[in-house]
Amino acid sequence: LLPIISQVVLQSCNQFLQNTSILSTNTHNTHIQQWCPIILDWFCKSVGMSIAWKIQTIISAFTSALAGGLIMSRALLQIRSKGQKNHEDTNIDEILSYTLGGAGFYFQYTQSFDTPFPLNIILWPVELAEYYIRWSITNN
C-alpha cells in the first residue's frame, strides 16, 4: 500500500512542479537541480507513509471496536442471564455487539484515535513502543 500511495503522490507532485523554475532545465543553479528529485521523492514517501499509517489506524480501530463490542455484549448476556443463556441461542449479543462496537469506534474517532488525558500519562511507554514498532515495520 505504501509504494502505491507514494507513487501517486510523486506523480502528482511531478506533474504540478513540472513548470516551476526549480525543476526546469533553464535554471542556472545545477546544485539545486540535482537534489530536487531526491528531496521530492523523500517528501512524497513521507506523505504516503503518513496516509498509510492513518488508514491502518482507522482499520485497526474499527476491528478492535467490533471485537470489544462482541466481548462486552457476550459478557453482559452472561451477567444478565446469570449463565442460563448460551450466546449461540440468541441474536441479541450480535445486535448489542454492533451497537457497542459502533459507540466504541465513534469514541475513538472523536478522540482522533489517540489516548484520552488521564490514560495517556499512564500509557506513554506503550505509545512509545507502538511508534517504535511502526517505524521498524515501515523501514523493513
JSON list of C-alpha atoms in Angstrom, two decimals:
[
{"chain": "A", "resi": 1, "resn": "LEU", "atom": "CA", "xyz": [0.00, 0.00, 0.00]},
{"chain": "A", "resi": 2, "resn": "LEU", "atom": "CA", "xyz": [2.82, 2.40, 0.86]},
{"chain": "A", "resi": 3, "resn": "PRO", "atom": "CA", "xyz": [4.59, 2.20, -2.54]},
{"chain": "A", "resi": 4, "resn": "ILE", "atom": "CA", "xyz": [1.31, 2.78, -4.36]},
{"chain": "A", "resi": 5, "resn": "ILE", "atom": "CA", "xyz": [0.40, 5.82, -2.27]},
{"chain": "A", "resi": 6, "resn": "SER", "atom": "CA", "xyz": [3.88, 7.35, -2.54]},
{"chain": "A", "resi": 7, "resn": "GLN", "atom": "CA", "xyz": [3.96, 6.79, -6.32]},
{"chain": "A", "resi": 8, "resn": "VAL", "atom": "CA", "xyz": [0.60, 8.52, -6.74]},
{"chain": "A", "resi": 9, "resn": "VAL", "atom": "CA", "xyz": [1.76, 11.45, -4.61]},
{"chain": "A", "resi": 10, "resn": "LEU", "atom": "CA", "xyz": [5.09, 11.59, -6.51]},
{"chain": "A", "resi": 11, "resn": "GLN", "atom": "CA", "xyz": [3.36, 11.62, -9.90]},
{"chain": "A", "resi": 12, "resn": "SER", "atom": "CA", "xyz": [1.02, 14.38, -8.74]},
{"chain": "A", "resi": 13, "resn": "CYS", "atom": "CA", "xyz": [3.92, 16.44, -7.40]},
{"chain": "A", "resi": 14, "resn": "ASN", "atom": "CA", "xyz": [5.97, 15.94, -10.56]},
{"chain": "A", "resi": 15, "resn": "GLN", "atom": "CA", "xyz": [3.03, 16.97, -12.71]},
{"chain": "A", "resi": 16, "resn": "PHE", "atom": "CA", "xyz": [2.38, 20.04, -10.55]},
{"chain": "A", "resi": 17, "resn": "LEU", "atom": "CA", "xyz": [6.02, 21.12, -10.28]},
{"chain": "A", "resi": 18, "resn": "GLN", "atom": "CA", "xyz": [6.96, 20.43, -13.90]},
{"chain": "A", "resi": 19, "resn": "ASN", "atom": "CA", "xyz": [6.81, 24.07, -14.94]},
{"chain": "A", "resi": 20, "resn": "THR", "atom": "CA", "xyz": [8.32, 25.69, -11.87]},
{"chain": "A", "resi": 21, "resn": "SER", "atom": "CA", "xyz": [11.66, 27.40, -12.04]},
{"chain": "A", "resi": 22, "resn": "ILE", "atom": "CA", "xyz": [13.33, 24.98, -9.61]},
{"chain": "A", "resi": 23, "resn": "LEU", "atom": "CA", "xyz": [12.72, 21.88, -11.71]},
{"chain": "A", "resi": 24, "resn": "SER", "atom": "CA", "xyz": [13.04, 23.43, -15.15]},
{"chain": "A", "resi": 25, "resn": "THR", "atom": "CA", "xyz": [16.23, 22.92, -17.14]},
{"chain": "A", "resi": 26, "resn": "ASN", "atom": "CA", "xyz": [16.84, 26.61, -17.76]},
{"chain": "A", "resi": 27, "resn": "THR", "atom": "CA", "xyz": [17.79, 27.17, -14.13]},
{"chain": "A", "resi": 28, "resn": "HIS", "atom": "CA", "xyz": [21.43, 28.14, -13.72]},
{"chain": "A", "resi": 29, "resn": "ASN", "atom": "CA", "xyz": [21.79, 26.57, -10.29]},
{"chain": "A", "resi": 30, "resn": "THR", "atom": "CA", "xyz": [22.57, 22.93, -11.07]},
{"chain": "A", "resi": 31, "resn": "HIS", "atom": "CA", "xyz": [23.28, 22.18, -7.41]},
{"chain": "A", "resi": 32, "resn": "ILE", "atom": "CA", "xyz": [19.60, 22.70, -6.60]},
{"chain": "A", "resi": 33, "resn": "GLN", "atom": "CA", "xyz": [18.52, 20.78, -9.70]},
{"chain": "A", "resi": 34, "resn": "GLN", "atom": "CA", "xyz": [20.36, 17.61, -8.75]},
{"chain": "A", "resi": 35, "resn": "TRP", "atom": "CA", "xyz": [18.81, 17.45, -5.27]},
{"chain": "A", "resi": 36, "resn": "CYS", "atom": "CA", "xyz": [15.23, 18.31, -6.19]},
{"chain": "A", "resi": 37, "resn": "PRO", "atom": "CA", "xyz": [14.17, 14.82, -7.36]},
{"chain": "A", "resi": 38, "resn": "ILE", "atom": "CA", "xyz": [15.69, 13.21, -4.25]},
{"chain": "A", "resi": 39, "resn": "ILE", "atom": "CA", "xyz": [14.06, 15.63, -1.83]},
{"chain": "A", "resi": 40, "resn": "LEU", "atom": "CA", "xyz": [10.76, 15.37, -3.68]},
{"chain": "A", "resi": 41, "resn": "ASP", "atom": "CA", "xyz": [10.92, 11.56, -3.55]},
{"chain": "A", "resi": 42, "resn": "TRP", "atom": "CA", "xyz": [11.59, 11.58, 0.22]},
{"chain": "A", "resi": 43, "resn": "PHE", "atom": "CA", "xyz": [8.80, 14.09, 0.76]},
{"chain": "A", "resi": 44, "resn": "CYS", "atom": "CA", "xyz": [6.31, 12.01, -1.24]},
{"chain": "A", "resi": 45, "resn": "LYS", "atom": "CA", "xyz": [7.33, 8.84, 0.60]},
{"chain": "A", "resi": 46, "resn": "SER", "atom": "CA", "xyz": [6.80, 10.52, 3.96]},
{"chain": "A", "resi": 47, "resn": "VAL", "atom": "CA", "xyz": [3.37, 11.81, 2.87]},
{"chain": "A", "resi": 48, "resn": "GLY", "atom": "CA", "xyz": [2.50, 8.32, 1.61]},
{"chain": "A", "resi": 49, "resn": "MET", "atom": "CA", "xyz": [3.70, 6.80, 4.86]},
{"chain": "A", "resi": 50, "resn": "SER", "atom": "CA", "xyz": [1.55, 9.12, 6.96]},
{"chain": "A", "resi": 51, "resn": "ILE", "atom": "CA", "xyz": [-1.50, 8.39, 4.79]},
{"chain": "A", "resi": 52, "resn": "ALA", "atom": "CA", "xyz": [-0.89, 4.62, 5.07]},
{"chain": "A", "resi": 53, "resn": "TRP", "atom": "CA", "xyz": [-0.48, 4.91, 8.85]},
{"chain": "A", "resi": 54, "resn": "LYS", "atom": "CA", "xyz": [-3.75, 6.82, 9.13]},
{"chain": "A", "resi": 55, "resn": "ILE", "atom": "CA", "xyz": [-5.60, 4.24, 7.02]},
{"chain": "A", "resi": 56, "resn": "GLN", "atom": "CA", "xyz": [-4.16, 1.42, 9.13]},
{"chain": "A", "resi": 57, "resn": "THR", "atom": "CA", "xyz": [-5.14, 3.26, 12.32]},
{"chain": "A", "resi": 58, "resn": "ILE", "atom": "CA", "xyz": [-8.74, 3.50, 11.13]},
{"chain": "A", "resi": 59, "resn": "ILE", "atom": "CA", "xyz": [-8.83, -0.18, 10.13]},
{"chain": "A", "resi": 60, "resn": "SER", "atom": "CA", "xyz": [-7.34, -1.26, 13.47]},
{"chain": "A", "resi": 61, "resn": "ALA", "atom": "CA", "xyz": [-9.73, 0.95, 15.44]},
{"chain": "A", "resi": 62, "resn": "PHE", "atom": "CA", "xyz": [-12.74, -0.46, 13.59]},
{"chain": "A", "resi": 63, "resn": "THR", "atom": "CA", "xyz": [-11.61, -4.05, 14.08]},
{"chain": "A", "resi": 64, "resn": "SER", "atom": "CA", "xyz": [-10.87, -3.61, 17.77]},
{"chain": "A", "resi": 65, "resn": "ALA", "atom": "CA", "xyz": [-14.15, -1.78, 18.34]},
{"chain": "A", "resi": 66, "resn": "LEU", "atom": "CA", "xyz": [-16.14, -4.65, 16.83]},
{"chain": "A", "resi": 67, "resn": "ALA", "atom": "CA", "xyz": [-14.17, -7.28, 18.75]},
{"chain": "A", "resi": 68, "resn": "GLY", "atom": "CA", "xyz": [-14.52, -5.36, 22.01]},
{"chain": "A", "resi": 69, "resn": "GLY", "atom": "CA", "xyz": [-18.24, -4.86, 21.41]},
{"chain": "A", "resi": 70, "resn": "LEU", "atom": "CA", "xyz": [-18.71, -8.60, 20.91]},
{"chain": "A", "resi": 71, "resn": "ILE", "atom": "CA", "xyz": [-16.75, -9.46, 24.06]},
{"chain": "A", "resi": 72, "resn": "MET", "atom": "CA", "xyz": [-18.70, -6.93, 26.09]},
{"chain": "A", "resi": 73, "resn": "SER", "atom": "CA", "xyz": [-22.11, -7.99, 24.76]},
{"chain": "A", "resi": 74, "resn": "ARG", "atom": "CA", "xyz": [-21.44, -11.67, 25.50]},
{"chain": "A", "resi": 75, "resn": "ALA", "atom": "CA", "xyz": [-20.24, -10.80, 28.99]},
{"chain": "A", "resi": 76, "resn": "LEU", "atom": "CA", "xyz": [-23.36, -8.69, 29.59]},
{"chain": "A", "resi": 77, "resn": "LEU", "atom": "CA", "xyz": [-25.52, -11.55, 28.32]},
{"chain": "A", "resi": 78, "resn": "GLN", "atom": "CA", "xyz": [-23.87, -13.94, 30.78]},
{"chain": "A", "resi": 79, "resn": "ILE", "atom": "CA", "xyz": [-24.26, -11.48, 33.65]},
{"chain": "A", "resi": 80, "resn": "ARG", "atom": "CA", "xyz": [-27.87, -10.63, 32.79]},
{"chain": "A", "resi": 81, "resn": "SER", "atom": "CA", "xyz": [-28.98, -14.23, 32.38]},
{"chain": "A", "resi": 82, "resn": "LYS", "atom": "CA", "xyz": [-26.80, -15.47, 35.26]},
{"chain": "A", "resi": 83, "resn": "GLY", "atom": "CA", "xyz": [-25.26, -18.07, 32.96]},
{"chain": "A", "resi": 84, "resn": "GLN", "atom": "CA", "xyz": [-28.62, -19.53, 31.89]},
{"chain": "A", "resi": 85, "resn": "LYS", "atom": "CA", "xyz": [-28.50, -18.45, 28.21]},
{"chain": "A", "resi": 86, "resn": "ASN", "atom": "CA", "xyz": [-25.96, -19.53, 25.66]},
{"chain": "A", "resi": 87, "resn": "HIS", "atom": "CA", "xyz": [-24.82, -16.83, 23.26]},
{"chain": "A", "resi": 88, "resn": "GLU", "atom": "CA", "xyz": [-25.40, -19.21, 20.33]},
{"chain": "A", "resi": 89, "resn": "ASP", "atom": "CA", "xyz": [-29.14, -19.49, 21.14]},
{"chain": "A", "resi": 90, "resn": "THR", "atom": "CA", "xyz": [-29.90, -15.80, 20.65]},
{"chain": "A", "resi": 91, "resn": "ASN", "atom": "CA", "xyz": [-29.03, -12.94, 18.31]},
{"chain": "A", "resi": 92, "resn": "ILE", "atom": "CA", "xyz": [-29.20, -10.25, 20.96]},
{"chain": "A", "resi": 93, "resn": "ASP", "atom": "CA", "xyz": [-25.46, -10.46, 21.61]},
{"chain": "A", "resi": 94, "resn": "GLU", "atom": "CA", "xyz": [-24.64, -9.75, 17.95]},
{"chain": "A", "resi": 95, "resn": "ILE", "atom": "CA", "xyz": [-27.07, -6.83, 17.79]},
{"chain": "A", "resi": 96, "resn": "LEU", "atom": "CA", "xyz": [-25.69, -5.40, 21.02]},
{"chain": "A", "resi": 97, "resn": "SER", "atom": "CA", "xyz": [-22.12, -6.00, 19.86]},
{"chain": "A", "resi": 98, "resn": "TYR", "atom": "CA", "xyz": [-22.62, -3.89, 16.72]},
{"chain": "A", "resi": 99, "resn": "THR", "atom": "CA", "xyz": [-24.17, -1.14, 18.82]},
{"chain": "A", "resi": 100, "resn": "LEU", "atom": "CA", "xyz": [-21.36, -1.18, 21.38]},
{"chain": "A", "resi": 101, "resn": "GLY", "atom": "CA", "xyz": [-18.74, -1.51, 18.63]},
{"chain": "A", "resi": 102, "resn": "GLY", "atom": "CA", "xyz": [-20.18, 1.48, 16.80]},
{"chain": "A", "resi": 103, "resn": "ALA", "atom": "CA", "xyz": [-20.15, 3.50, 20.02]},
{"chain": "A", "resi": 104, "resn": "GLY", "atom": "CA", "xyz": [-16.55, 2.43, 20.68]},
{"chain": "A", "resi": 105, "resn": "PHE", "atom": "CA", "xyz": [-15.43, 3.38, 17.17]},
{"chain": "A", "resi": 106, "resn": "TYR", "atom": "CA", "xyz": [-17.23, 6.72, 17.45]},
{"chain": "A", "resi": 107, "resn": "PHE", "atom": "CA", "xyz": [-15.46, 7.40, 20.75]},
{"chain": "A", "resi": 108, "resn": "GLN", "atom": "CA", "xyz": [-12.09, 6.58, 19.18]},
{"chain": "A", "resi": 109, "resn": "TYR", "atom": "CA", "xyz": [-12.93, 8.81, 16.21]},
{"chain": "A", "resi": 110, "resn": "THR", "atom": "CA", "xyz": [-13.89, 11.75, 18.43]},
{"chain": "A", "resi": 111, "resn": "GLN", "atom": "CA", "xyz": [-10.59, 11.33, 20.32]},
{"chain": "A", "resi": 112, "resn": "SER", "atom": "CA", "xyz": [-8.71, 11.39, 16.96]},
{"chain": "A", "resi": 113, "resn": "PHE", "atom": "CA", "xyz": [-7.64, 7.77, 17.59]},
{"chain": "A", "resi": 114, "resn": "ASP", "atom": "CA", "xyz": [-5.46, 8.97, 20.46]},
{"chain": "A", "resi": 115, "resn": "THR", "atom": "CA", "xyz": [-5.41, 8.06, 24.13]},
{"chain": "A", "resi": 116, "resn": "PRO", "atom": "CA", "xyz": [-7.51, 10.41, 26.30]},
{"chain": "A", "resi": 117, "resn": "PHE", "atom": "CA", "xyz": [-5.93, 12.58, 29.00]},
{"chain": "A", "resi": 118, "resn": "PRO", "atom": "CA", "xyz": [-5.60, 10.57, 32.16]},
{"chain": "A", "resi": 119, "resn": "LEU", "atom": "CA", "xyz": [-4.64, 7.38, 30.34]},
{"chain": "A", "resi": 120, "resn": "ASN", "atom": "CA", "xyz": [-2.05, 8.99, 28.06]},
{"chain": "A", "resi": 121, "resn": "ILE", "atom": "CA", "xyz": [0.19, 9.74, 31.06]},
{"chain": "A", "resi": 122, "resn": "ILE", "atom": "CA", "xyz": [-0.06, 6.17, 32.32]},
{"chain": "A", "resi": 123, "resn": "LEU", "atom": "CA", "xyz": [0.30, 4.53, 28.90]},
{"chain": "A", "resi": 124, "resn": "TRP", "atom": "CA", "xyz": [3.10, 6.64, 27.41]},
{"chain": "A", "resi": 125, "resn": "PRO", "atom": "CA", "xyz": [5.56, 3.71, 27.44]},
{"chain": "A", "resi": 126, "resn": "VAL", "atom": "CA", "xyz": [3.08, 1.65, 25.43]},
{"chain": "A", "resi": 127, "resn": "GLU", "atom": "CA", "xyz": [2.63, 4.51, 22.95]},
{"chain": "A", "resi": 128, "resn": "LEU", "atom": "CA", "xyz": [6.39, 4.80, 22.63]},
{"chain": "A", "resi": 129, "resn": "ALA", "atom": "CA", "xyz": [6.62, 1.06, 21.90]},
{"chain": "A", "resi": 130, "resn": "GLU", "atom": "CA", "xyz": [3.83, 1.44, 19.32]},
{"chain": "A", "resi": 131, "resn": "TYR", "atom": "CA", "xyz": [5.72, 4.19, 17.47]},
{"chain": "A", "resi": 132, "resn": "TYR", "atom": "CA", "xyz": [8.88, 2.08, 17.53]},
{"chain": "A", "resi": 133, "resn": "ILE", "atom": "CA", "xyz": [7.01, -0.89, 16.07]},
{"chain": "A", "resi": 134, "resn": "ARG", "atom": "CA", "xyz": [5.50, 1.33, 13.35]},
{"chain": "A", "resi": 135, "resn": "TRP", "atom": "CA", "xyz": [8.90, 2.66, 12.32]},
{"chain": "A", "resi": 136, "resn": "SER", "atom": "CA", "xyz": [10.55, -0.75, 12.40]},
{"chain": "A", "resi": 137, "resn": "ILE", "atom": "CA", "xyz": [7.81, -2.23, 10.21]},
{"chain": "A", "resi": 138, "resn": "THR", "atom": "CA", "xyz": [7.96, 0.70, 7.80]},
{"chain": "A", "resi": 139, "resn": "ASN", "atom": "CA", "xyz": [11.74, 0.50, 7.41]},
{"chain": "A", "resi": 140, "resn": "ASN", "atom": "CA", "xyz": [11.67, -3.22, 6.51]}
]
